[in-house]
Coordinates of C-alpha atoms and ligand atoms in Angstrom, one line a residue:
M1 CA 75.2 -27.0 -84.1
N2 CA 74.7 -30.6 -83.1
P3 CA 71.2 -31.3 -81.7
F4 CA 71.0 -32.1 -78.1
E5 CA 71.5 -35.7 -77.0
Q6 CA 70.5 -37.2 -73.8
A7 CA 72.7 -40.0 -72.4
P8 CA 70.4 -42.9 -71.2
P9 CA 71.0 -44.4 -67.8
T10 CA 73.3 -47.4 -67.9
L11 CA 74.1 -50.3 -65.5
G12 CA 77.5 -51.6 -64.5
N13 CA 78.2 -54.9 -62.8
Q14 CA 75.3 -55.0 -60.5
Y15 CA 77.3 -57.0 -57.8
D16 CA 80.4 -54.8 -57.9
D17 CA 78.4 -51.6 -57.8
D18 CA 76.2 -52.7 -54.9
R19 CA 77.6 -51.2 -51.6
V20 CA 74.8 -52.4 -49.6
L21 CA 74.9 -56.1 -50.6
R22 CA 78.8 -56.3 -50.5
S23 CA 79.0 -54.7 -47.0
Y24 CA 76.2 -56.9 -45.7
L25 CA 77.8 -60.1 -47.0
S26 CA 81.1 -59.2 -45.4
R27 CA 79.4 -58.9 -42.0
V28 CA 77.4 -62.0 -42.1
L29 CA 79.7 -64.4 -44.0
P30 CA 83.0 -65.9 -42.6
P31 CA 85.8 -64.4 -44.7
D32 CA 86.6 -67.8 -46.4
V33 CA 82.9 -68.2 -47.5
F34 CA 82.7 -64.7 -48.8
I35 CA 85.8 -65.3 -51.0
Q36 CA 84.3 -68.6 -52.2
I37 CA 80.9 -67.2 -53.3
E38 CA 82.1 -63.8 -54.6
E39 CA 82.9 -65.0 -58.1
S40 CA 79.4 -66.5 -58.6
L41 CA 77.9 -63.1 -57.4
S42 CA 80.2 -61.1 -59.7
E43 CA 79.2 -63.3 -62.7
M44 CA 75.6 -62.8 -61.9
G45 CA 76.1 -59.1 -61.4
H46 CA 77.8 -59.0 -64.8
L47 CA 74.9 -60.8 -66.5
A48 CA 72.3 -58.7 -64.8
G49 CA 73.9 -55.3 -65.8
G50 CA 75.0 -56.5 -69.3
E51 CA 73.6 -59.4 -71.4
L52 CA 70.3 -59.8 -69.4
Y53 CA 69.6 -56.1 -69.1
A54 CA 70.0 -55.7 -72.9
L55 CA 67.8 -58.6 -73.6
Q56 CA 65.2 -57.3 -71.2
L57 CA 65.0 -54.0 -73.1
A58 CA 65.0 -55.8 -76.4
D59 CA 62.3 -58.2 -75.3
R60 CA 60.0 -55.4 -74.0
L61 CA 57.1 -55.9 -76.4
N62 CA 57.1 -59.7 -76.3
E63 CA 54.6 -61.6 -74.4
P64 CA 53.8 -65.2 -73.7
A65 CA 51.3 -66.7 -76.1
L66 CA 48.6 -69.4 -75.5
T67 CA 47.7 -71.6 -78.6
Q68 CA 44.6 -73.7 -77.7
W69 CA 44.2 -75.6 -81.0
D70 CA 46.5 -77.1 -83.5
A71 CA 45.8 -76.8 -87.3
W72 CA 43.9 -80.1 -87.2
G73 CA 41.6 -79.2 -84.5
N74 CA 43.3 -80.9 -81.6
R75 CA 43.4 -79.2 -78.3
I76 CA 47.0 -78.5 -77.3
D77 CA 47.0 -75.5 -75.1
K78 CA 50.6 -74.8 -75.8
I79 CA 52.4 -71.9 -74.1
E80 CA 55.2 -70.0 -75.9
L81 CA 57.4 -68.0 -73.6
T82 CA 59.5 -64.9 -74.7
P83 CA 63.2 -65.1 -75.6
L84 CA 64.1 -63.4 -72.3
W85 CA 62.5 -66.1 -70.3
H86 CA 64.0 -68.8 -72.2
R87 CA 67.4 -67.4 -71.5
A88 CA 66.5 -66.6 -67.9
E89 CA 65.6 -70.3 -67.3
R90 CA 68.9 -71.4 -68.6
I91 CA 70.9 -69.0 -66.6
A92 CA 68.8 -69.6 -63.4
A93 CA 69.6 -73.4 -63.7
E94 CA 73.2 -73.1 -64.6
H95 CA 74.0 -70.5 -61.9
G96 CA 72.0 -72.4 -59.3
V97 CA 69.6 -69.6 -58.4
V98 CA 67.3 -72.4 -56.8
A99 CA 70.0 -75.1 -56.4
T100 CA 72.4 -73.2 -54.3
A101 CA 70.0 -73.3 -51.3
Y102 CA 69.8 -77.1 -51.6
E103 CA 73.5 -77.9 -52.2
Q104 CA 74.2 -76.3 -48.9
K105 CA 77.9 -76.0 -49.6
H106 CA 78.0 -73.4 -46.7
G107 CA 75.3 -74.8 -44.5
S108 CA 72.7 -72.4 -43.5
L109 CA 74.4 -69.5 -45.2
S110 CA 73.7 -71.2 -48.5
R111 CA 70.2 -69.6 -48.3
V112 CA 71.8 -66.1 -48.0
H113 CA 74.1 -66.9 -51.0
Q114 CA 71.1 -68.1 -53.0
C115 CA 69.0 -65.0 -52.1
A116 CA 71.9 -62.7 -53.1
L117 CA 71.9 -64.6 -56.5
A118 CA 68.2 -64.2 -56.8
Y119 CA 68.4 -60.5 -55.8
L120 CA 71.0 -59.8 -58.6
F121 CA 69.0 -62.0 -61.2
T122 CA 65.5 -60.8 -60.6
P123 CA 65.4 -57.2 -61.8
S124 CA 66.8 -58.1 -65.3
T125 CA 64.5 -61.1 -66.0
D126 CA 60.9 -59.6 -65.8
I127 CA 59.7 -61.6 -62.8
Y128 CA 61.2 -65.0 -63.8
S129 CA 61.6 -65.0 -60.0
C130 CA 57.9 -66.1 -60.0
P131 CA 58.5 -69.7 -61.3
L132 CA 61.8 -69.9 -59.4
A133 CA 60.1 -69.0 -56.2
M134 CA 57.4 -71.7 -56.6
T135 CA 60.1 -74.1 -57.8
D136 CA 62.1 -73.4 -54.5
G137 CA 58.9 -73.6 -52.4
A138 CA 57.9 -76.8 -54.0
A139 CA 61.2 -78.4 -53.4
R140 CA 61.1 -77.4 -49.8
T141 CA 57.5 -78.6 -49.2
L142 CA 58.2 -82.0 -50.9
L143 CA 61.4 -82.4 -48.8
N144 CA 59.4 -81.6 -45.6
S145 CA 56.6 -83.8 -46.5
G146 CA 58.7 -87.0 -46.2
N147 CA 56.9 -88.4 -49.2
Q148 CA 59.8 -90.3 -50.6
V149 CA 58.1 -91.4 -53.9
L150 CA 57.4 -87.6 -54.7
I151 CA 60.9 -86.5 -53.4
D152 CA 62.6 -89.0 -55.7
R153 CA 60.4 -88.2 -58.7
A154 CA 60.4 -84.4 -58.6
V155 CA 63.0 -82.8 -56.2
P156 CA 66.1 -83.7 -58.3
H157 CA 64.6 -81.8 -61.3
L158 CA 63.7 -78.8 -59.1
I159 CA 67.1 -78.3 -57.7
T160 CA 69.3 -79.3 -60.6
R161 CA 71.8 -77.1 -62.4
D162 CA 71.4 -79.3 -65.6
T163 CA 69.3 -77.3 -68.1
D164 CA 67.9 -80.3 -69.8
E165 CA 66.6 -81.8 -66.5
F166 CA 65.5 -78.6 -64.9
W167 CA 61.8 -78.3 -64.0
T168 CA 59.8 -75.3 -62.6
A169 CA 56.7 -75.7 -60.4
G170 CA 53.4 -73.9 -60.1
Q171 CA 51.4 -73.3 -57.0
W172 CA 47.7 -73.5 -57.7
M173 CA 45.7 -72.3 -54.9
T174 CA 43.5 -69.4 -55.9
E175 CA 40.0 -70.1 -57.1
L176 CA 37.1 -67.7 -58.2
T177 CA 35.6 -68.1 -54.7
G178 CA 38.7 -66.7 -53.1
G179 CA 42.4 -66.3 -53.1
S180 CA 42.7 -65.1 -49.4
D181 CA 39.9 -67.4 -48.1
V182 CA 41.1 -70.5 -49.9
G183 CA 39.0 -72.7 -47.5
L184 CA 36.1 -71.9 -50.0
S185 CA 37.9 -73.8 -52.8
E186 CA 35.6 -75.9 -54.8
T187 CA 38.0 -78.3 -56.6
I188 CA 37.2 -81.9 -55.8
A189 CA 39.7 -84.8 -55.6
K190 CA 38.1 -88.1 -56.5
Q191 CA 40.1 -91.2 -55.4
E192 CA 40.7 -93.8 -58.1
P193 CA 39.1 -97.1 -56.9
G194 CA 41.7 -99.4 -55.3
S195 CA 44.6 -96.9 -55.4
N196 CA 46.1 -94.0 -53.7
A197 CA 45.8 -91.9 -56.9
F198 CA 43.3 -89.1 -57.3
R199 CA 41.7 -87.2 -60.2
L200 CA 41.0 -83.6 -59.9
Y201 CA 38.0 -81.7 -61.1
G202 CA 37.6 -77.9 -60.7
R203 CA 38.6 -74.5 -61.8
K204 CA 41.7 -72.5 -60.8
W205 CA 41.6 -68.7 -61.3
F206 CA 45.2 -67.7 -61.0
T207 CA 47.9 -70.2 -62.0
S208 CA 51.1 -68.4 -62.8
A209 CA 54.1 -69.9 -64.6
I210 CA 51.6 -72.3 -66.4
A211 CA 54.4 -73.6 -68.5
S212 CA 55.9 -75.4 -65.5
Q213 CA 56.2 -79.1 -65.5
M214 CA 54.5 -79.7 -62.1
A215 CA 52.3 -78.0 -59.6
L216 CA 51.3 -78.3 -56.1
T217 CA 47.6 -77.6 -55.6
L218 CA 44.6 -77.8 -53.1
A219 CA 41.6 -79.9 -53.6
R220 CA 38.9 -81.3 -51.4
P221 CA 38.8 -85.2 -51.3
E222 CA 35.2 -86.4 -51.7
G223 CA 33.4 -86.5 -48.4
N224 CA 35.8 -84.2 -46.6
P225 CA 34.4 -81.4 -44.5
P226 CA 34.2 -77.8 -45.8
G227 CA 36.9 -75.1 -44.9
G228 CA 40.6 -75.2 -45.0
R229 CA 41.0 -78.3 -43.0
G230 CA 39.0 -80.5 -45.5
L231 CA 41.5 -79.5 -48.3
A232 CA 44.5 -81.8 -49.2
L233 CA 47.7 -80.8 -50.7
L234 CA 48.2 -82.6 -54.1
Y235 CA 51.1 -83.0 -56.5
L236 CA 50.4 -83.1 -60.3
E237 CA 52.4 -83.1 -63.6
T238 CA 51.0 -80.8 -66.0
R239 CA 51.9 -82.7 -69.4
D240 CA 52.0 -86.2 -70.5
E241 CA 55.1 -87.8 -72.3
H242 CA 53.8 -86.3 -75.6
G243 CA 53.7 -82.9 -74.1
R244 CA 49.9 -82.9 -74.0
P245 CA 48.1 -81.3 -71.0
R246 CA 46.9 -84.0 -68.6
N247 CA 43.2 -83.2 -68.5
I248 CA 43.8 -79.5 -68.1
Q249 CA 42.1 -76.9 -70.2
I250 CA 43.7 -73.5 -70.3
H251 CA 41.0 -71.0 -71.1
R252 CA 43.1 -67.9 -71.4
L253 CA 46.2 -66.0 -70.0
K254 CA 45.3 -63.1 -67.9
D255 CA 45.7 -59.6 -69.2
K256 CA 47.5 -58.1 -66.3
L257 CA 48.8 -54.6 -65.1
G258 CA 52.3 -56.0 -64.8
T259 CA 54.3 -59.3 -64.6
R260 CA 53.4 -59.5 -68.3
K261 CA 56.0 -62.1 -69.1
V262 CA 54.6 -64.4 -66.5
P263 CA 51.9 -66.6 -68.2
T264 CA 49.1 -66.6 -65.5
A265 CA 46.2 -68.8 -66.7
E266 CA 42.6 -69.5 -65.8
L267 CA 42.1 -73.3 -66.2
T268 CA 39.8 -76.2 -65.6
L269 CA 41.0 -79.5 -64.2
D270 CA 38.9 -82.3 -65.8
G271 CA 40.1 -85.4 -64.4
T272 CA 43.8 -84.4 -63.9
P273 CA 45.8 -87.2 -62.3
A274 CA 47.3 -86.2 -58.9
Q275 CA 48.8 -87.7 -55.8
L276 CA 48.6 -86.8 -52.1
V277 CA 51.7 -85.0 -50.9
K278 CA 50.9 -85.8 -47.3
S279 CA 47.6 -86.4 -45.4
P280 CA 44.1 -86.2 -47.1
T281 CA 43.3 -83.2 -45.0
D282 CA 45.2 -80.0 -43.7
G283 CA 46.2 -78.9 -47.2
V284 CA 46.4 -75.4 -46.1
R285 CA 48.7 -76.2 -43.3
N286 CA 50.8 -78.6 -45.4
I287 CA 51.3 -76.0 -48.1
A288 CA 52.7 -73.5 -45.6
P289 CA 56.5 -74.4 -46.3
L290 CA 55.9 -73.4 -49.9
L291 CA 54.4 -70.1 -48.9
N292 CA 57.1 -69.2 -46.5
I293 CA 59.7 -69.6 -49.2
T294 CA 57.6 -67.7 -51.8
R295 CA 57.1 -65.0 -49.3
L296 CA 60.8 -64.8 -48.8
W297 CA 61.3 -64.5 -52.5
N298 CA 58.7 -61.8 -52.5
G299 CA 60.7 -59.8 -50.1
I300 CA 64.0 -60.3 -52.0
S301 CA 62.3 -59.4 -55.1
A302 CA 60.9 -56.2 -53.5
V303 CA 64.5 -55.0 -52.4
S304 CA 65.9 -56.0 -55.8
L305 CA 63.5 -54.0 -57.7
M306 CA 64.1 -51.0 -55.4
R307 CA 67.8 -51.4 -56.0
R308 CA 67.4 -51.6 -59.7
G309 CA 65.3 -48.4 -59.8
L310 CA 67.9 -46.6 -57.6
A311 CA 70.8 -47.8 -59.7
L312 CA 69.2 -46.3 -62.8
S313 CA 68.1 -43.2 -61.1
F314 CA 71.4 -42.4 -59.4
D315 CA 73.2 -42.9 -62.8
Y316 CA 70.7 -40.7 -64.6
A317 CA 71.1 -38.0 -62.1
R318 CA 74.7 -37.6 -63.1
K319 CA 73.7 -37.3 -66.8
R320 CA 70.6 -35.2 -66.8
V321 CA 71.2 -31.5 -66.6
A322 CA 68.6 -29.0 -65.5
F323 CA 68.9 -25.3 -64.4
G324 CA 72.6 -25.2 -65.1
A325 CA 73.8 -28.4 -63.3
P326 CA 73.4 -32.1 -63.4
L327 CA 70.6 -33.3 -61.1
S328 CA 73.1 -35.1 -58.9
E329 CA 74.2 -31.5 -57.8
K330 CA 70.7 -30.3 -57.0
P331 CA 70.2 -30.6 -53.3
L332 CA 66.5 -31.4 -53.5
H333 CA 66.9 -34.0 -56.1
V334 CA 69.6 -35.7 -54.0
D335 CA 67.5 -35.4 -50.9
T336 CA 64.6 -37.2 -52.7
L337 CA 66.8 -40.0 -53.8
A338 CA 68.5 -40.4 -50.4
T339 CA 65.1 -40.9 -48.8
L340 CA 64.4 -43.7 -51.2
Q341 CA 67.9 -45.2 -50.7
A342 CA 67.1 -45.2 -47.0
E343 CA 63.9 -47.1 -47.5
F344 CA 65.7 -49.6 -49.6
E345 CA 68.5 -50.1 -47.2
A346 CA 66.1 -50.7 -44.4
A347 CA 64.1 -53.2 -46.4
F348 CA 67.2 -54.9 -47.6
H349 CA 68.4 -55.8 -44.1
L350 CA 65.1 -57.1 -43.0
A351 CA 64.7 -59.3 -46.2
F352 CA 68.1 -60.8 -45.8
Y353 CA 67.6 -61.3 -42.1
V354 CA 64.7 -63.5 -42.8
A355 CA 67.0 -65.3 -45.4
E356 CA 69.4 -66.0 -42.5
L357 CA 66.6 -67.4 -40.3
T358 CA 65.2 -69.4 -43.1
G359 CA 68.7 -70.9 -43.8
R360 CA 69.1 -71.9 -40.1
S361 CA 65.7 -73.4 -40.0
E362 CA 66.5 -75.5 -43.1
T363 CA 69.6 -76.8 -41.6
R364 CA 67.9 -77.4 -38.2
E365 CA 70.4 -75.0 -36.6
I366 CA 67.6 -72.7 -35.3
S367 CA 66.6 -72.3 -31.8
D368 CA 62.9 -72.7 -30.8
D369 CA 62.8 -69.0 -30.0
D370 CA 64.1 -68.0 -33.5
A371 CA 61.7 -70.5 -35.2
L372 CA 58.9 -68.6 -33.6
L373 CA 60.6 -65.4 -34.8
L374 CA 60.8 -66.7 -38.3
R375 CA 57.1 -67.5 -38.1
L376 CA 56.4 -63.9 -37.0
L377 CA 58.9 -62.1 -39.4
T378 CA 58.0 -63.9 -42.6
P379 CA 54.5 -62.1 -43.0
I380 CA 55.8 -59.0 -41.4
M381 CA 58.8 -58.8 -43.9
K382 CA 56.7 -59.7 -46.9
L383 CA 54.1 -57.1 -46.3
T384 CA 56.5 -54.3 -45.2
T385 CA 58.8 -54.7 -48.1
G386 CA 56.0 -55.0 -50.6
K387 CA 54.6 -51.6 -49.7
Q388 CA 58.1 -50.0 -49.8
A389 CA 58.7 -51.4 -53.2
V390 CA 55.6 -49.8 -54.7
M391 CA 56.3 -46.5 -53.1
V392 CA 60.0 -46.5 -54.2
A393 CA 59.1 -47.5 -57.7
S394 CA 56.6 -44.8 -58.2
E395 CA 59.2 -42.2 -56.9
V396 CA 61.9 -43.7 -59.1
L397 CA 59.6 -43.1 -62.2
E398 CA 59.1 -39.5 -61.1
S399 CA 62.9 -39.0 -60.7
F400 CA 63.2 -39.4 -64.4
G401 CA 60.5 -36.9 -65.2
G402 CA 58.5 -37.7 -68.3
A403 CA 60.9 -40.4 -69.3
G404 CA 59.8 -42.4 -66.3
Y405 CA 56.4 -42.6 -67.8
V406 CA 57.5 -43.6 -71.2
E407 CA 57.5 -47.3 -72.0
D408 CA 60.5 -47.7 -74.2
T409 CA 62.8 -46.3 -71.5
G410 CA 62.1 -49.7 -69.9
L411 CA 61.2 -47.9 -66.6
P412 CA 57.4 -48.1 -66.2
V413 CA 57.8 -51.9 -65.9
L414 CA 59.4 -51.3 -62.6
L415 CA 56.1 -49.9 -61.1
R416 CA 53.9 -52.4 -62.8
D417 CA 55.9 -55.3 -61.5
S418 CA 56.3 -53.9 -58.0
Q419 CA 52.6 -53.4 -57.6
V420 CA 52.0 -57.2 -57.6
L421 CA 54.3 -57.6 -54.5
P422 CA 51.7 -56.6 -51.9
I423 CA 49.0 -58.7 -53.7
W424 CA 50.2 -62.2 -54.3
E425 CA 51.4 -64.6 -51.8
G426 CA 49.0 -62.9 -49.3
T427 CA 47.8 -59.3 -49.4
T428 CA 48.9 -56.8 -46.8
N429 CA 45.7 -57.2 -44.8
V430 CA 45.7 -61.0 -45.0
L431 CA 49.3 -61.0 -43.8
A432 CA 48.6 -58.6 -41.1
L433 CA 46.0 -60.9 -39.7
D434 CA 48.5 -63.6 -40.1
T435 CA 50.9 -61.6 -38.0
L436 CA 48.3 -61.5 -35.1
R437 CA 48.0 -65.3 -35.5
A438 CA 51.6 -65.8 -35.2
L439 CA 51.7 -63.9 -31.9
Q440 CA 49.2 -66.4 -30.3
S441 CA 50.6 -68.7 -27.6
A442 CA 53.5 -71.1 -28.3
H443 CA 54.5 -73.7 -25.8
G444 CA 51.5 -72.4 -23.7
I445 CA 53.2 -69.0 -23.5
P446 CA 51.3 -66.2 -25.3
R447 CA 53.3 -63.8 -27.4
L448 CA 56.5 -65.8 -27.1
G449 CA 57.5 -64.9 -30.7
L450 CA 57.0 -61.3 -29.8
R451 CA 59.4 -61.4 -26.8
R452 CA 62.1 -62.8 -29.1
F453 CA 61.3 -60.0 -31.6
E454 CA 61.8 -57.5 -28.8
E455 CA 65.1 -59.2 -27.6
V456 CA 66.5 -59.1 -31.3
V457 CA 65.4 -55.5 -31.9
L458 CA 67.0 -54.4 -28.6
G459 CA 70.1 -56.6 -29.2
C460 CA 70.7 -54.6 -32.4
L461 CA 71.0 -51.4 -30.3
E462 CA 73.2 -52.9 -27.6
N463 CA 76.7 -52.1 -29.0
V464 CA 75.8 -48.7 -30.5
S465 CA 78.6 -46.3 -29.7
E466 CA 78.4 -44.1 -32.7
P467 CA 77.0 -40.8 -31.6
R468 CA 75.2 -40.2 -34.9
L469 CA 73.1 -43.3 -34.4
A470 CA 72.0 -42.4 -30.9
E471 CA 68.8 -40.6 -31.9
A472 CA 67.8 -43.4 -34.4
A473 CA 68.3 -45.9 -31.6
G474 CA 65.9 -43.8 -29.5
V475 CA 63.3 -43.9 -32.4
V476 CA 63.4 -47.8 -32.4
Q477 CA 63.0 -47.9 -28.6
S478 CA 59.9 -45.6 -28.6
A479 CA 58.3 -47.3 -31.5
L480 CA 58.7 -50.6 -29.8
D481 CA 57.3 -49.3 -26.5
H482 CA 54.3 -47.9 -28.4
A483 CA 53.7 -51.1 -30.4
M484 CA 53.8 -53.2 -27.1
S485 CA 51.5 -50.9 -25.3
W486 CA 49.1 -50.7 -28.1
L487 CA 48.9 -54.5 -28.3
A488 CA 48.5 -54.8 -24.5
E489 CA 45.5 -52.3 -24.5
A490 CA 43.8 -53.0 -27.8
R491 CA 40.4 -54.7 -27.6
A492 CA 39.7 -57.6 -30.0
D493 CA 37.9 -55.4 -32.7
A494 CA 40.6 -52.6 -32.5
L495 CA 43.3 -55.2 -32.7
E496 CA 41.9 -56.5 -35.9
A497 CA 41.2 -53.1 -37.4
G498 CA 44.7 -52.0 -36.5
A499 CA 46.6 -55.1 -37.5
R500 CA 48.0 -53.5 -40.7
R501 CA 49.3 -50.5 -38.9
F502 CA 50.7 -52.6 -36.0
S503 CA 52.5 -55.1 -38.5
L504 CA 54.0 -52.3 -40.5
T505 CA 55.2 -50.7 -37.3
L506 CA 56.8 -53.9 -36.2
G507 CA 58.3 -54.2 -39.8
R508 CA 59.7 -50.8 -40.0
T509 CA 61.0 -50.8 -36.5
I510 CA 63.1 -54.1 -36.9
E511 CA 64.3 -52.7 -40.3
L512 CA 65.7 -49.6 -38.5
A513 CA 67.1 -51.7 -35.7
L514 CA 68.9 -53.9 -38.3
L515 CA 70.1 -50.9 -40.3
I516 CA 71.5 -49.4 -37.2
K517 CA 73.3 -52.5 -36.3
H518 CA 74.9 -52.7 -39.8
A519 CA 75.7 -49.1 -39.7
Q520 CA 77.5 -49.4 -36.3
W521 CA 79.3 -52.5 -37.5
S522 CA 80.4 -50.9 -40.8
L523 CA 80.8 -47.3 -39.6
D524 CA 80.1 -46.6 -43.3
D525 CA 79.1 -43.0 -43.7
Q526 CA 76.4 -43.8 -46.1
A527 CA 74.9 -46.4 -44.0
I528 CA 74.9 -44.3 -41.0
K529 CA 73.2 -41.5 -43.0
S530 CA 70.5 -44.0 -44.2
A531 CA 69.8 -45.1 -40.7
Q532 CA 69.5 -41.5 -39.5
R533 CA 67.2 -40.7 -42.4
F534 CA 64.9 -43.8 -42.1
A535 CA 64.6 -42.9 -38.4
S536 CA 63.5 -39.3 -39.3
I537 CA 61.0 -40.6 -41.9
G538 CA 59.5 -42.5 -39.1
V539 CA 58.7 -46.2 -38.3
D540 CA 55.8 -45.9 -36.0
V541 CA 52.6 -45.8 -38.1
I542 CA 50.3 -46.8 -35.3
F543 CA 47.8 -44.0 -34.8
L544 CA 44.4 -43.7 -33.0
S545 CA 41.8 -45.1 -35.3
T546 CA 38.3 -43.9 -35.5
D547 CA 35.3 -45.7 -36.6
Y548 CA 34.5 -45.5 -40.3
T549 CA 31.3 -46.7 -41.9
P550 CA 31.6 -47.2 -45.7
Ligands
LIG1 C1 49.8 -61.6 -61.2 C2 49.2 -62.5 -60.3 C3 49.6 -63.9 -60.3 C4 49.0 -64.8 -59.4 N1 49.4 -66.1 -59.4 C5 48.9 -66.9 -58.6 C6 49.4 -68.4 -58.6 O1 50.2 -68.7 -59.4 N2 48.7 -69.2 -57.8 C7 47.7 -68.8 -56.9 O2 47.2 -69.6 -56.2 N3 47.2 -67.5 -56.8 C8 47.8 -66.6 -57.6 N4 47.5 -65.2 -57.7 C9 46.3 -64.9 -56.8 C10 46.7 -64.1 -55.6 O3 47.4 -65.0 -54.6 C11 45.4 -63.6 -55.0 O4 44.9 -62.7 -55.9 C12 45.5 -63.0 -53.7 O5 45.8 -63.9 -52.7 C13 44.1 -62.4 -53.2 O6 43.1 -63.1 -53.3 P1 41.8 -62.6 -54.1 O7 42.3 -62.1 -55.5 O8 40.8 -63.6 -54.3 O9 41.3 -61.3 -53.3 P2 40.3 -61.4 -52.0 O10 40.6 -62.5 -51.2 O11 38.9 -61.3 -52.6 O12 40.7 -60.0 -51.3 C14 40.2 -58.7 -51.7 C15 40.6 -57.8 -50.7 O13 40.2 -58.0 -49.5 C16 41.1 -58.0 -48.4 N5 40.8 -59.1 -47.4 C17 40.5 -60.3 -47.6 N6 40.3 -60.9 -46.4 C18 40.3 -59.9 -45.5 C19 40.1 -59.9 -44.1 N7 39.8 -61.0 -43.4 N8 40.3 -58.6 -43.4 C20 40.6 -57.6 -44.1 N9 40.8 -57.6 -45.4 C21 40.6 -58.8 -46.1 C22 42.4 -58.3 -49.2 O14 43.5 -57.8 -48.4 C23 42.2 -57.7 -50.4 O15 42.5 -56.3 -50.4 C24 48.0 -64.4 -58.5 C25 47.6 -63.0 -58.5 C26 48.2 -62.1 -59.3 C27 47.7 -60.7 -59.2

């Protein structure tokens, strides 16, 4: 008798197989645009399910390495990346995973196209999305800054498809004193006498993608006041023409739970040449365009990792037999996966809705009201999808039983990598407080962004005629009413303590509204069922809090 053989999960073309992505694109893109971009997505889907996925599995044990000294005692601080990342860099450049958003062949919808490429690319490249997100954010920040010297110097490299010319960028903010409270930063910028150039002195505690050619960083010009306002945003290039670090000492690469292909360094700046991007103050405000883009990437990465886990899990359910039938025929297993699928679909629609708004903001086709909505939704989307990604990844591992816990299946990395999503680019609590800040007055009118939020959410329900969606629409309405009344009644201390639950409620509520809108438009049975299920899981997580003294 032949020994038992278990067929492993496999992936097909990750674009062709993705009902949710294809259906969404056919709703938001004009038919001619859809036809024009489909080939690029299908190519990326083919790579993601084929060559890149195989390389990812083969690269599993490789990690980036830091060599601090050469054989002759010279400090070199060289970083060697893994084969997967080398390949990922070339593919990212050639396929325009950053460039597409800047070429703007389809106006504001180019941002949606680019996010679709990133969504397909990310889960097969072990968080190569990290340097790409910062590259994209640096390009946007420099373009917004109006600093023509730096735009001419760096932006062509950041948005090129030419692999020889392509640069990635780092974002060096976090110091030992604080990653959330960056106003505590201790790095000093000393102006060179008689010039606009600066030299930086200080320690940066988390600098990811340290192999990048440039970075945007925060430092305090001498004599500036303490706090965030006294910081300036500066541009630096990491290595000189001989490849030597520019007065940067890399002490070590961090030993992290996940994102292990990402070289994240602790370093000292010891006279690193740098230039002001904008003003000598307001660095935290001036770096905001970068954070908006990296938070969008965070959300797109969250939905892409959920999608990858589910693609593998659904495939495995057809191959794994237990108690006389494949798991795909066991009602409880199917029910478990359907719940995860509903979370994914809801998150997908919110992340891509923020991509649509971001695109319109970049081409200046956004109304003032929608600009406020984008300001509000960026932290909400990032914090909501980050939490969903961790929950879904954890359940995906369990759906494989013991295999989900075993490294050489390539599954545990999904959970480890998802776990970073609620931490970097602003933790859940920090973004919940940012949500409250975004609600403050605009144009002298308090909570204007929230009014637009309400309009958009209710607008999603306007044309709902499918009877199976009626109950879900009711869930949206009551969660919205509850969030609004909670906000109106909460005292200042309760508002701060409840900010996370409030923000998550807004996030889940708009996710459900967008999911209903799409289900009504498509009348796709699966989308309708996902909307029903997401509504029944619940979107309102505001509850009465009681004091707790640790
Ligand atoms: C893998 C990885 C890569 C990273 N790469 C980079 C990088 O390239 N560049 C970079 O600049 N940074 C990077 N970071 C740092 C990251 O952005 C910070 O870790 C993050 O912003 C949190 O800062 P912190 O670690 O100092 O935590 P803290 O700010 O000390 O926060 C600790 C806890 O306190 C909570 N908290 C803080 N303030 C409040 C408040 N007012 N109310 C309620 N709760 C609060 C937070 O939510 C958190 O749970 C990276 C981090 C990781 C894990």
